[in-house]
Amino acid sequence: MQGPAPIESRFPRPSVMGVVNVTPDSFSDGGVNFRAEDAVASARRMFDEGAAVVDVGGESTRPGSEGVSADEELHRVVPVLEALDGIPLSIDTAKAEVARRAIELGAELVNDVTALRGDPELAGVVADSGAFVCLMHMQGEPRTMQDSPTYDDVAAEVASFLEERLRFAVDAGIAEERICLDPGFGFGKTVEQNFELLARLGEIVALVRPVLVGLSRKRSLGRILGDPDATTGPLSASLAAAVEAYERGAAIFRVHDVREHVEALTVSAALR
Ligand code: 9MG
């Protein structure tokens, strides 16, 4: 009998994941998709522009943000997922209840920024459903993670964390070939730590699971360009960072500007 498809077959390198935040306050898109109909239109446009999957989230994870209840998260994402029948979907959540409902509505991937540490039931939901899962590194929690992130060796510590979470997921019954890993740019990392992690992305790629990166519009990009108070980064810098990550082995790119990333990564891939 044939087993489930490996994530690298479903998302060949490079694949683009479009971001649809159904939140009032997302750091990078300022709540433009808070109305369900706007979120649905954005998701459809991203798919038309070449996104392999669209990541729908109802809880902000920007630095300083507070969590929301499962009911509120469901209230935000369910109408969007229902309306997107036929579009390949990922659910950005750390909650088992939200993931379960999203998978029922067709989500094929669970994007969990807590790497299965946030809700003890989430690993079981992923294992039982056979969904893909993204395990992301974060130091601390969104509310406080940028207060004073500290590492002796950022790349080594992120790699070791992801290796431990990969083992945890597999021990919980999730097939290894359904898992991708994410170093979590901007999640409990200074500008310097983010850039060191990008420069040493090969150490995460060496864990031999597909690597997903979210660099699009991240504040470190605005800050490296000279604005010490930047809360977002521009498209030009997002594209440069994505291409650098691709060169270092990243497979899946979580982005806001789908068309531009598809074009940049297609050119980069043609040169390989
Ligand atoms: C939800 N979210 C925000 N930023 C992200 C990133 O960099 N990676 C993943 N997997 N999810 C993210």
Short mmCIF file of C-alpha atoms and ligand atoms in Angstrom, two decimals:
data_model
loop_
_atom_site.label_atom_id
_atom_site.label_comp_id
_atom_site.label_asym_id
_atom_site.label_seq_id
_atom_site.Cartn_x
_atom_site.Cartn_y
_atom_site.Cartn_z
CA MET A 1 0.00 0.00 0.00
CA GLN A 2 1.19 3.50 -0.81
CA GLY A 3 1.81 5.76 2.22
CA PRO A 4 0.90 9.45 2.37
CA ALA A 5 2.75 11.78 0.00
CA PRO A 6 5.92 13.31 1.42
CA ILE A 7 5.76 17.06 1.95
CA GLU A 8 8.62 17.59 -0.51
CA SER A 9 6.52 16.05 -3.32
CA ARG A 10 3.54 18.25 -2.53
CA PHE A 11 5.71 21.38 -2.13
CA PRO A 12 8.72 21.10 -4.46
CA ARG A 13 11.48 23.65 -3.92
CA PRO A 14 10.69 26.57 -4.28
CA SER A 15 7.01 26.69 -3.31
CA VAL A 16 5.23 29.83 -2.17
CA MET A 17 2.75 29.98 0.71
CA GLY A 18 0.52 33.08 0.68
CA VAL A 19 -0.28 34.78 4.01
CA VAL A 20 -3.88 35.66 4.85
CA ASN A 21 -4.18 37.06 8.37
CA VAL A 22 -7.81 37.35 9.45
CA THR A 23 -6.80 39.59 12.34
CA PRO A 24 -7.38 43.25 13.17
CA ASP A 25 -3.74 44.03 13.91
CA SER A 26 -1.25 41.91 11.99
CA PHE A 27 2.17 43.63 12.00
CA SER A 28 2.65 43.52 8.29
CA ASP A 29 -0.70 43.92 6.64
CA GLY A 30 -2.47 46.10 9.19
CA GLY A 31 -5.69 44.11 9.27
CA VAL A 32 -6.50 44.44 5.55
CA ASN A 33 -8.12 41.00 5.55
CA PHE A 34 -10.10 41.24 8.79
CA ARG A 35 -13.40 41.08 6.89
CA ALA A 36 -14.01 37.54 5.66
CA GLU A 37 -14.81 38.67 2.12
CA ASP A 38 -11.52 40.58 1.89
CA ALA A 39 -9.61 37.55 3.19
CA VAL A 40 -11.30 35.30 0.64
CA ALA A 41 -10.52 37.69 -2.22
CA SER A 42 -6.87 37.93 -1.13
CA ALA A 43 -6.55 34.14 -0.91
CA ARG A 44 -8.03 33.65 -4.38
CA ARG A 45 -5.72 36.29 -5.84
CA MET A 46 -2.68 34.66 -4.21
CA PHE A 47 -3.62 31.30 -5.65
CA ASP A 48 -4.03 32.86 -9.12
CA GLU A 49 -0.60 34.46 -8.70
CA GLY A 50 1.06 31.10 -8.13
CA ALA A 51 0.82 30.30 -4.43
CA ALA A 52 1.04 26.56 -3.80
CA VAL A 53 -0.99 27.00 -0.62
CA VAL A 54 -2.60 29.84 1.34
CA ASP A 55 -1.98 30.09 5.11
CA VAL A 56 -5.07 31.37 6.93
CA GLY A 57 -4.64 32.60 10.50
CA GLY A 58 -7.02 34.11 13.07
CA GLU A 59 -4.58 34.94 15.86
CA SER A 60 -1.84 37.54 15.54
CA THR A 61 1.67 36.38 16.41
CA ARG A 62 3.35 39.75 15.91
CA PRO A 63 5.72 40.87 18.69
CA GLY A 64 3.72 42.09 21.69
CA SER A 65 0.44 40.47 20.69
CA GLU A 66 -1.93 38.76 23.13
CA GLY A 67 -3.60 35.46 22.29
CA VAL A 68 -7.29 35.04 21.46
CA SER A 69 -9.74 32.31 22.52
CA ALA A 70 -10.42 29.27 20.33
CA ASP A 71 -13.99 30.55 19.82
CA GLU A 72 -12.75 33.90 18.53
CA GLU A 73 -10.17 32.24 16.29
CA LEU A 74 -12.82 29.90 14.85
CA HIS A 75 -15.22 32.82 14.39
CA ARG A 76 -12.54 34.57 12.29
CA VAL A 77 -11.23 31.70 10.16
CA VAL A 78 -14.18 29.33 9.58
CA PRO A 79 -16.15 31.59 7.18
CA VAL A 80 -12.94 32.15 5.19
CA LEU A 81 -12.07 28.45 5.01
CA GLU A 82 -15.65 27.59 4.07
CA ALA A 83 -15.60 30.06 1.20
CA LEU A 84 -12.24 28.80 -0.09
CA ASP A 85 -13.39 25.35 -1.05
CA GLY A 86 -11.03 24.10 -3.77
CA ILE A 87 -8.09 26.39 -2.85
CA PRO A 88 -5.13 24.57 -1.18
CA LEU A 89 -5.14 25.69 2.44
CA SER A 90 -2.90 25.77 5.49
CA ILE A 91 -4.16 26.75 8.95
CA ASP A 92 -1.94 28.98 11.07
CA THR A 93 -2.87 27.90 14.59
CA ALA A 94 -1.50 26.38 17.77
CA LYS A 95 -4.92 25.15 18.93
CA ALA A 96 -6.13 21.57 18.43
CA GLU A 97 -9.79 22.64 18.18
CA VAL A 98 -9.06 25.16 15.43
CA ALA A 99 -6.79 22.75 13.54
CA ARG A 100 -9.41 19.96 13.72
CA ARG A 101 -12.14 22.18 12.26
CA ALA A 102 -9.81 23.60 9.60
CA ILE A 103 -8.76 20.11 8.50
CA GLU A 104 -12.45 19.14 8.25
CA LEU A 105 -12.85 22.15 5.99
CA GLY A 106 -9.97 21.08 3.76
CA ALA A 107 -6.76 22.43 5.29
CA GLU A 108 -3.86 20.16 4.35
CA LEU A 109 -1.16 21.73 6.53
CA VAL A 110 -1.06 22.93 10.15
CA ASN A 111 1.36 25.82 10.64
CA ASP A 112 2.12 25.80 14.36
CA VAL A 113 4.44 28.56 15.57
CA THR A 114 4.73 26.75 18.93
CA ALA A 115 6.04 23.52 17.35
CA LEU A 116 3.41 21.43 19.21
CA ARG A 117 4.18 23.01 22.61
CA GLY A 118 1.08 25.21 22.80
CA ASP A 119 -1.70 22.62 23.01
CA PRO A 120 -1.06 19.05 24.17
CA GLU A 121 -3.82 17.77 21.87
CA LEU A 122 -2.54 19.23 18.63
CA ALA A 123 0.00 16.49 17.88
CA GLY A 124 -2.80 13.89 18.06
CA VAL A 125 -5.02 15.90 15.72
CA VAL A 126 -2.20 16.13 13.16
CA ALA A 127 -1.24 12.46 13.56
CA ASP A 128 -4.82 11.18 13.23
CA SER A 129 -5.65 13.38 10.23
CA GLY A 130 -2.42 12.79 8.32
CA ALA A 131 -2.11 16.55 7.73
CA PHE A 132 1.24 18.15 6.96
CA VAL A 133 2.70 20.16 9.82
CA CYS A 134 5.21 23.01 10.09
CA LEU A 135 7.19 23.10 13.35
CA MET A 136 8.61 26.57 14.03
CA HIS A 137 11.25 27.80 16.47
CA MET A 138 10.30 30.62 18.84
CA GLN A 139 12.14 31.79 21.95
CA GLY A 140 9.54 32.92 24.52
CA GLU A 141 6.01 33.86 23.49
CA PRO A 142 4.72 36.59 21.15
CA ARG A 143 3.81 38.99 24.00
CA THR A 144 7.39 39.19 25.32
CA MET A 145 9.64 37.44 22.81
CA GLN A 146 11.45 40.57 21.61
CA ASP A 147 12.25 41.84 25.14
CA SER A 148 15.78 40.41 25.26
CA PRO A 149 16.30 37.32 23.15
CA THR A 150 19.51 35.58 24.21
CA TYR A 151 21.53 32.79 22.60
CA ASP A 152 25.10 31.51 22.90
CA ASP A 153 24.91 30.28 19.30
CA VAL A 154 21.63 31.09 17.58
CA ALA A 155 21.89 28.67 14.63
CA ALA A 156 23.07 25.73 16.73
CA GLU A 157 20.33 26.31 19.34
CA VAL A 158 17.57 26.68 16.76
CA ALA A 159 18.76 23.51 14.98
CA SER A 160 18.88 21.56 18.22
CA PHE A 161 15.38 22.78 19.21
CA LEU A 162 13.93 21.78 15.82
CA GLU A 163 15.61 18.39 15.99
CA GLU A 164 14.03 17.79 19.41
CA ARG A 165 10.56 18.91 18.20
CA LEU A 166 10.87 16.70 15.11
CA ARG A 167 11.56 13.69 17.37
CA PHE A 168 8.63 14.68 19.59
CA ALA A 169 6.28 14.88 16.58
CA VAL A 170 7.40 11.53 15.21
CA ASP A 171 7.06 9.91 18.65
CA ALA A 172 3.50 11.32 18.77
CA GLY A 173 2.66 9.42 15.59
CA ILE A 174 3.17 12.08 12.90
CA ALA A 175 4.91 10.60 9.86
CA GLU A 176 8.32 12.25 9.42
CA GLU A 177 7.71 12.83 5.71
CA ARG A 178 4.68 15.01 6.59
CA ILE A 179 6.82 17.47 8.61
CA CYS A 180 8.66 20.65 7.63
CA LEU A 181 10.77 22.86 9.89
CA ASP A 182 11.00 26.64 10.26
CA PRO A 183 13.73 28.62 12.06
CA GLY A 184 11.16 31.29 13.01
CA PHE A 185 12.69 34.53 11.78
CA GLY A 186 11.60 37.36 14.08
CA PHE A 187 10.30 35.08 16.83
CA GLY A 188 12.50 35.91 19.82
CA LYS A 189 15.52 37.06 17.78
CA THR A 190 17.36 40.35 17.36
CA VAL A 191 18.20 41.76 13.93
CA GLU A 192 21.73 40.35 14.21
CA GLN A 193 20.46 36.93 15.33
CA ASN A 194 17.99 36.81 12.41
CA PHE A 195 20.73 37.59 9.90
CA GLU A 196 23.15 35.12 11.43
CA LEU A 197 20.42 32.48 11.25
CA LEU A 198 19.78 33.29 7.59
CA ALA A 199 23.51 33.15 6.81
CA ARG A 200 23.71 29.75 8.53
CA LEU A 201 20.41 28.36 7.24
CA GLY A 202 22.36 25.35 5.94
CA GLU A 203 22.54 24.09 9.53
CA ILE A 204 18.74 23.86 9.62
CA VAL A 205 18.58 22.37 6.11
CA ALA A 206 21.03 19.71 7.37
CA LEU A 207 18.22 18.30 9.55
CA VAL A 208 17.00 16.80 6.26
CA ARG A 209 13.43 18.04 6.43
CA PRO A 210 12.09 20.71 4.05
CA VAL A 211 12.65 24.17 5.52
CA LEU A 212 9.90 26.79 5.47
CA VAL A 213 10.94 30.43 5.94
CA GLY A 214 8.90 33.51 6.79
CA LEU A 215 11.00 36.57 6.01
CA SER A 216 8.37 38.58 4.13
CA ARG A 217 7.95 42.13 5.50
CA LYS A 218 9.71 41.21 8.76
CA ARG A 219 10.89 44.16 10.85
CA SER A 220 14.55 43.09 10.79
CA LEU A 221 14.55 43.93 7.08
CA GLY A 222 13.36 47.49 7.75
CA ARG A 223 15.86 47.86 10.59
CA ILE A 224 18.88 46.67 8.56
CA LEU A 225 17.93 49.37 6.06
CA GLY A 226 18.49 52.03 8.70
CA ASP A 227 15.19 52.60 10.50
CA PRO A 228 15.77 51.49 14.11
CA ASP A 229 12.02 51.65 14.85
CA ALA A 230 10.79 49.85 11.72
CA THR A 231 7.91 47.46 12.38
CA THR A 232 7.92 46.05 8.85
CA GLY A 233 10.36 45.59 5.98
CA PRO A 234 9.85 46.54 2.32
CA LEU A 235 9.11 44.19 -0.58
CA SER A 236 12.57 44.73 -2.12
CA ALA A 237 14.29 43.48 1.03
CA SER A 238 11.79 40.62 1.42
CA LEU A 239 12.64 39.40 -2.09
CA ALA A 240 16.39 39.61 -1.47
CA ALA A 241 16.02 37.66 1.77
CA ALA A 242 13.84 35.00 0.13
CA VAL A 243 16.32 34.47 -2.70
CA GLU A 244 19.19 34.21 -0.19
CA ALA A 245 17.19 31.65 1.81
CA TYR A 246 16.46 29.71 -1.37
CA GLU A 247 20.17 29.68 -2.25
CA ARG A 248 20.84 28.21 1.20
CA GLY A 249 18.29 25.42 0.74
CA ALA A 250 14.90 26.74 1.91
CA ALA A 251 11.93 25.02 0.24
CA ILE A 252 8.72 26.86 1.18
CA PHE A 253 8.37 30.65 1.39
CA ARG A 254 5.63 32.20 3.53
CA VAL A 255 4.97 35.57 1.88
CA HIS A 256 2.51 38.42 1.54
CA ASP A 257 3.43 39.44 -2.04
CA VAL A 258 2.93 36.22 -3.94
CA ARG A 259 3.43 37.27 -7.56
CA GLU A 260 6.73 39.03 -6.87
CA HIS A 261 8.12 36.10 -4.85
CA VAL A 262 7.04 33.55 -7.45
CA GLU A 263 8.81 35.59 -10.14
CA ALA A 264 12.00 36.14 -8.12
CA LEU A 265 12.23 32.50 -7.04
CA THR A 266 11.50 31.24 -10.55
CA VAL A 267 14.45 33.24 -11.88
CA SER A 268 16.66 32.06 -9.04
CA ALA A 269 15.62 28.42 -9.66
CA ALA A 270 16.36 28.76 -13.39
CA LEU A 271 19.94 29.74 -12.53
CA ARG A 272 20.59 26.64 -10.47
C1 9MG B 1 2.35 32.80 11.55
N1 9MG B 1 3.69 33.20 11.17
C2 9MG B 1 4.20 34.46 11.20
N2 9MG B 1 5.48 34.45 10.81
C3 9MG B 1 5.79 33.16 10.54
C4 9MG B 1 6.94 32.50 10.12
O1 9MG B 1 8.09 33.15 9.94
N3 9MG B 1 6.90 31.16 9.92
C5 9MG B 1 5.73 30.47 10.15
N4 9MG B 1 5.75 29.14 9.95
N5 9MG B 1 4.60 31.04 10.56
C6 9MG B 1 4.64 32.36 10.76
#
